[in-house]
Amino acid sequence: MEVIDIMALNDLGAGRLDQMVFKASEGAAGGIMIGWNASKWALQDQVIGTHSISTLFRDTNTGWRWMLSGEYGPQGELEREELWSELSIIKAAWDVPWCVAGDFNITRFVEEQNRAGVNTPAMDKFSEWIDLEGLHDLPIANHAFTWSNMRNAPALAKLDRILISEEWEDMFPCCAVQGLPRITSDHIPILLSSQVTSRKKAPFRYKTWWAECPDVEEIIRANWSKSVGVISGVKHLAFKLRRLKKCLMVWSGLARRKRVEDKARNMEVIESLDRMEESRPLSNEERVNRSGAKSKVAEVLHLEEIEWRQKSNALWLQA
């Protein structure tokens, strides 16, 4: 994306992000975005480099400061040296707990790819830079590889990773990385979790995603046409509205629960076949099953996008 506006930020951040900094892509490569919630993190400084973005944050509650660097690794050896240098310079300037995340476009070890190879000087220099900066390469709990060329007998490699300093790990000790199912990209998304938060129950309101459900119209018509006895006038209308509200709340809860279950089930299928593909080529039937599961997840994601867009608009108006 050459331009990321506030609507794109709302979609990408599921309504939870309200500020961002980004580096435009060149064609299909090189794009980087860091988004955050300003009520939790105050931006104190930022640097947009040739291959990276670095942001200095302050926790609005505790005053803690830390930096996040997002990067997109270049292919050339000289460009990689440039990336390591620009990241090291920023780290030395700010000297705070540090997290680095992104597609490094290079592996560290031979076992991080599924095809025979040898350690190259570039791989050794990458590991040397990580050690020099005192960074910890967080393991991805459920995946050996993060990228696939998506062919019948795919080439697989671990190109994406999250690196943290000891100081960052001391600040956020309960952190772990897991890979999420690959839906559209040839890379799996990787998720760094550091804490668990709870959500308040939302009040009843019309959900725009209901209009995408084929059975909602019949449910509303059937509920509205039921008899209300001898009640008449305004009380008649109020009773029907209250009854319809309860009906929609029950239906919406069941529909949403089914949506979550369908998404989880199909994501498990995708993840299982992705892991299977790391050790052997998939059969035609397995590839068809994965494609079907991706289509079903895409349908669910479409409904979730509609839901989060409505929530983000409401939050934006309140702000």
Tab-separated table of C-alpha atoms in Angstrom, residues 22-234:
chain	number	residue	atom	x	y	z
A	22	PHE	CA	4.074	3.932	7.830
A	23	LYS	CA	6.609	3.517	5.057
A	24	ALA	CA	5.034	3.129	1.621
A	25	SER	CA	5.625	-0.054	-0.341
A	26	GLU	CA	7.484	-0.180	-3.619
A	27	GLY	CA	5.298	-2.392	-5.766
A	28	ALA	CA	4.375	-5.387	-3.624
A	29	ALA	CA	7.385	-5.165	-1.298
A	30	GLY	CA	8.891	-2.939	1.351
A	31	GLY	CA	5.756	-1.609	3.048
A	32	ILE	CA	5.869	-1.195	6.835
A	33	MET	CA	3.263	0.137	9.252
A	34	ILE	CA	3.270	0.582	13.015
A	35	GLY	CA	-0.072	1.447	14.581
A	36	TRP	CA	-0.915	2.016	18.229
A	37	ASN	CA	-3.601	3.105	20.684
A	38	ALA	CA	-2.716	6.596	21.908
A	39	SER	CA	-4.603	6.115	25.186
A	40	LYS	CA	-2.100	3.391	26.123
A	41	TRP	CA	1.093	4.474	24.331
A	42	ALA	CA	2.335	8.011	23.731
A	43	LEU	CA	4.698	8.411	20.783
A	44	GLN	CA	7.818	10.338	21.816
A	45	ASP	CA	9.952	9.971	18.695
A	46	GLN	CA	10.082	8.150	15.375
A	47	VAL	CA	12.635	7.416	12.675
A	48	ILE	CA	11.779	6.210	9.185
A	49	GLY	CA	14.887	4.568	7.759
A	50	THR	CA	15.683	3.048	4.398
A	51	HIS	CA	14.447	-0.414	5.384
A	52	SER	CA	12.767	0.114	8.763
A	53	ILE	CA	10.569	2.239	10.998
A	54	SER	CA	11.464	2.771	14.666
A	55	THR	CA	9.118	4.291	17.232
A	56	LEU	CA	9.822	5.364	20.811
A	57	PHE	CA	6.815	4.863	23.105
A	58	ARG	CA	5.928	5.886	26.660
A	59	ASP	CA	3.342	3.952	28.643
A	60	THR	CA	0.675	6.529	29.566
A	61	ASN	CA	0.014	4.787	32.907
A	62	THR	CA	3.472	3.823	34.167
A	63	GLY	CA	5.779	6.159	32.227
A	64	TRP	CA	7.855	3.209	30.961
A	65	ARG	CA	9.638	3.879	27.678
A	66	TRP	CA	10.462	1.307	25.017
A	67	MET	CA	11.069	1.167	21.294
A	68	LEU	CA	9.541	-0.885	18.517
A	69	SER	CA	11.267	-1.366	15.170
A	70	GLY	CA	9.413	-2.786	12.202
A	71	GLU	CA	11.533	-3.787	9.232
A	72	TYR	CA	11.329	-5.314	5.758
A	73	GLY	CA	14.589	-7.096	4.971
A	74	PRO	CA	16.239	-6.374	1.617
A	75	GLN	CA	17.695	-9.101	-0.597
A	76	GLY	CA	21.129	-7.662	-1.334
A	77	GLU	CA	24.108	-8.132	1.003
A	78	LEU	CA	25.057	-4.437	1.069
A	79	GLU	CA	21.440	-3.439	1.736
A	80	ARG	CA	21.295	-5.910	4.646
A	81	GLU	CA	24.420	-4.330	6.147
A	82	GLU	CA	22.646	-0.979	5.804
A	83	LEU	CA	19.621	-2.348	7.687
A	84	TRP	CA	21.723	-3.729	10.584
A	85	SER	CA	23.543	-0.379	10.783
A	86	GLU	CA	20.422	1.817	10.851
A	87	LEU	CA	18.804	-0.338	13.531
A	88	SER	CA	21.959	-0.316	15.684
A	89	ILE	CA	22.257	3.469	15.422
A	90	ILE	CA	18.675	3.997	16.597
A	91	LYS	CA	19.107	1.526	19.456
A	92	ALA	CA	22.261	3.301	20.637
A	93	ALA	CA	20.569	6.719	20.422
A	94	TRP	CA	17.467	5.796	22.441
A	95	ASP	CA	18.929	3.046	24.678
A	96	VAL	CA	15.597	1.675	25.967
A	97	PRO	CA	13.972	-1.790	25.970
A	98	TRP	CA	13.702	-2.879	22.338
A	99	CYS	CA	11.485	-5.095	20.190
A	100	VAL	CA	12.265	-5.721	16.496
A	101	ALA	CA	9.713	-7.448	14.270
A	102	GLY	CA	9.228	-8.127	10.592
A	103	ASP	CA	10.118	-10.062	7.472
A	104	PHE	CA	13.914	-10.274	7.543
A	105	ASN	CA	14.050	-12.063	4.169
A	106	ILE	CA	16.863	-14.287	5.420
A	107	THR	CA	17.172	-17.390	7.580
A	108	ARG	CA	19.663	-17.869	10.400
A	109	PHE	CA	20.249	-21.610	10.255
A	110	VAL	CA	20.092	-24.429	7.710
A	111	GLU	CA	17.167	-26.071	9.528
A	112	GLU	CA	15.071	-22.933	8.999
A	113	GLN	CA	14.353	-24.061	5.441
A	114	ASN	CA	13.030	-27.351	4.146
A	115	ARG	CA	15.498	-27.741	1.306
A	116	ALA	CA	19.116	-28.756	1.594
A	117	GLY	CA	21.526	-25.868	1.963
A	118	VAL	CA	24.527	-24.542	3.852
A	119	ASN	CA	25.140	-21.682	6.209
A	120	THR	CA	26.066	-18.653	4.131
A	121	PRO	CA	28.134	-15.646	5.272
A	122	ALA	CA	24.946	-13.535	5.191
A	123	MET	CA	23.236	-15.936	7.599
A	124	ASP	CA	26.248	-15.861	9.923
A	125	LYS	CA	26.341	-12.034	9.844
A	126	PHE	CA	22.643	-11.938	10.753
A	127	SER	CA	23.223	-14.145	13.800
A	128	GLU	CA	26.329	-12.143	14.742
A	129	TRP	CA	24.324	-8.898	14.651
A	130	ILE	CA	21.605	-10.421	16.863
A	131	ASP	CA	24.232	-11.533	19.396
A	132	LEU	CA	26.072	-8.191	19.232
A	133	GLU	CA	22.890	-6.278	20.077
A	134	GLY	CA	22.012	-8.699	22.881
A	135	LEU	CA	18.696	-9.685	21.307
A	136	HIS	CA	16.651	-12.809	22.023
A	137	ASP	CA	15.138	-14.543	18.979
A	138	LEU	CA	11.710	-15.615	20.260
A	139	PRO	CA	10.696	-19.075	18.998
A	140	ILE	CA	7.407	-19.477	17.152
A	141	ALA	CA	5.532	-22.030	19.223
A	142	ASN	CA	3.565	-23.844	16.530
A	143	HIS	CA	5.432	-23.383	13.238
A	144	ALA	CA	8.903	-24.209	11.960
A	145	PHE	CA	8.539	-22.007	8.866
A	146	THR	CA	6.763	-18.723	8.118
A	147	TRP	CA	6.956	-18.490	4.307
A	148	SER	CA	5.898	-20.815	1.475
A	149	ASN	CA	6.128	-20.380	-2.292
A	150	MET	CA	2.699	-22.091	-2.360
A	151	ARG	CA	3.612	-24.690	-4.988
A	152	ASN	CA	2.685	-28.370	-5.013
A	153	ALA	CA	6.054	-29.277	-3.467
A	154	PRO	CA	6.672	-25.954	-1.712
A	155	ALA	CA	9.895	-24.321	-0.649
A	156	LEU	CA	9.517	-23.315	3.006
A	157	ALA	CA	11.598	-20.997	5.158
A	158	LYS	CA	11.525	-19.047	8.419
A	159	LEU	CA	11.839	-15.454	7.208
A	160	ASP	CA	9.677	-13.669	9.797
A	161	ARG	CA	10.636	-13.323	13.444
A	162	ILE	CA	10.441	-11.179	16.564
A	163	LEU	CA	13.586	-10.168	18.442
A	164	ILE	CA	13.560	-8.627	21.938
A	165	SER	CA	16.201	-7.221	24.237
A	166	GLU	CA	16.684	-8.472	27.791
A	167	GLU	CA	15.308	-5.181	29.106
A	168	TRP	CA	12.148	-5.567	27.008
A	169	GLU	CA	11.679	-9.124	28.276
A	170	ASP	CA	12.086	-7.873	31.861
A	171	MET	CA	9.348	-5.290	31.222
A	172	PHE	CA	7.012	-7.810	29.531
A	173	PRO	CA	8.021	-11.214	30.946
A	174	CYS	CA	4.941	-13.205	29.910
A	175	CYS	CA	5.450	-13.030	26.155
A	176	ALA	CA	5.149	-15.733	23.526
A	177	VAL	CA	4.955	-15.909	19.744
A	178	GLN	CA	2.610	-18.074	17.733
A	179	GLY	CA	1.934	-18.395	14.024
A	180	LEU	CA	-1.588	-17.794	12.745
A	181	PRO	CA	-3.129	-19.566	9.740
A	182	ARG	CA	-2.015	-18.341	6.337
A	183	ILE	CA	-5.197	-17.087	4.616
A	184	THR	CA	-4.153	-14.971	1.645
A	185	SER	CA	-0.441	-14.187	1.948
A	186	ASP	CA	2.483	-16.521	1.284
A	187	HIS	CA	3.660	-15.607	4.818
A	188	ILE	CA	1.919	-16.665	8.024
A	189	PRO	CA	1.050	-13.810	10.392
A	190	ILE	CA	2.983	-14.018	13.652
A	191	LEU	CA	1.445	-12.808	16.899
A	192	LEU	CA	3.398	-11.652	19.958
A	193	SER	CA	1.287	-11.885	23.117
A	194	SER	CA	2.427	-10.202	26.323
A	195	GLN	CA	-0.700	-9.994	28.480
A	196	VAL	CA	-4.385	-10.876	28.665
A	197	THR	CA	-7.016	-8.146	28.665
A	198	SER	CA	-10.735	-8.416	29.356
A	199	ARG	CA	-13.552	-6.713	27.447
A	200	LYS	CA	-16.739	-5.198	28.819
A	201	LYS	CA	-20.031	-6.494	27.528
A	202	ALA	CA	-21.278	-4.245	24.716
A	203	PRO	CA	-24.821	-2.788	24.878
A	204	PHE	CA	-27.437	-3.932	22.392
A	205	ARG	CA	-27.439	-2.160	19.046
A	206	TYR	CA	-28.138	-3.096	15.462
A	207	LYS	CA	-25.132	-4.892	13.958
A	208	THR	CA	-24.392	-4.106	10.324
A	209	TRP	CA	-23.103	-7.650	9.729
A	210	TRP	CA	-26.618	-8.987	10.292
A	211	ALA	CA	-27.565	-7.721	6.816
A	212	GLU	CA	-25.031	-10.177	5.345
A	213	CYS	CA	-26.808	-13.170	6.926
A	214	PRO	CA	-29.443	-14.745	4.630
A	215	ASP	CA	-31.707	-15.928	7.465
A	216	VAL	CA	-32.031	-12.677	9.448
A	217	GLU	CA	-34.869	-11.271	7.335
A	218	GLU	CA	-37.014	-14.362	7.852
A	219	ILE	CA	-36.273	-14.329	11.597
A	220	ILE	CA	-37.389	-10.696	11.890
A	221	ARG	CA	-40.518	-11.299	9.789
A	222	ALA	CA	-41.528	-14.390	11.795
A	223	ASN	CA	-41.003	-12.655	15.146
A	224	TRP	CA	-42.825	-9.478	14.109
A	225	SER	CA	-45.854	-11.367	12.800
A	226	LYS	CA	-46.487	-13.209	16.088
A	227	SER	CA	-49.632	-12.242	17.985
A	228	VAL	CA	-49.383	-9.845	20.929
A	229	GLY	CA	-52.814	-10.474	22.385
A	230	VAL	CA	-55.086	-7.555	23.330
A	231	ILE	CA	-52.333	-4.911	23.597
A	232	SER	CA	-52.954	-1.986	21.250
A	233	GLY	CA	-51.534	1.375	20.231
A	234	VAL	CA	-48.092	2.488	21.383
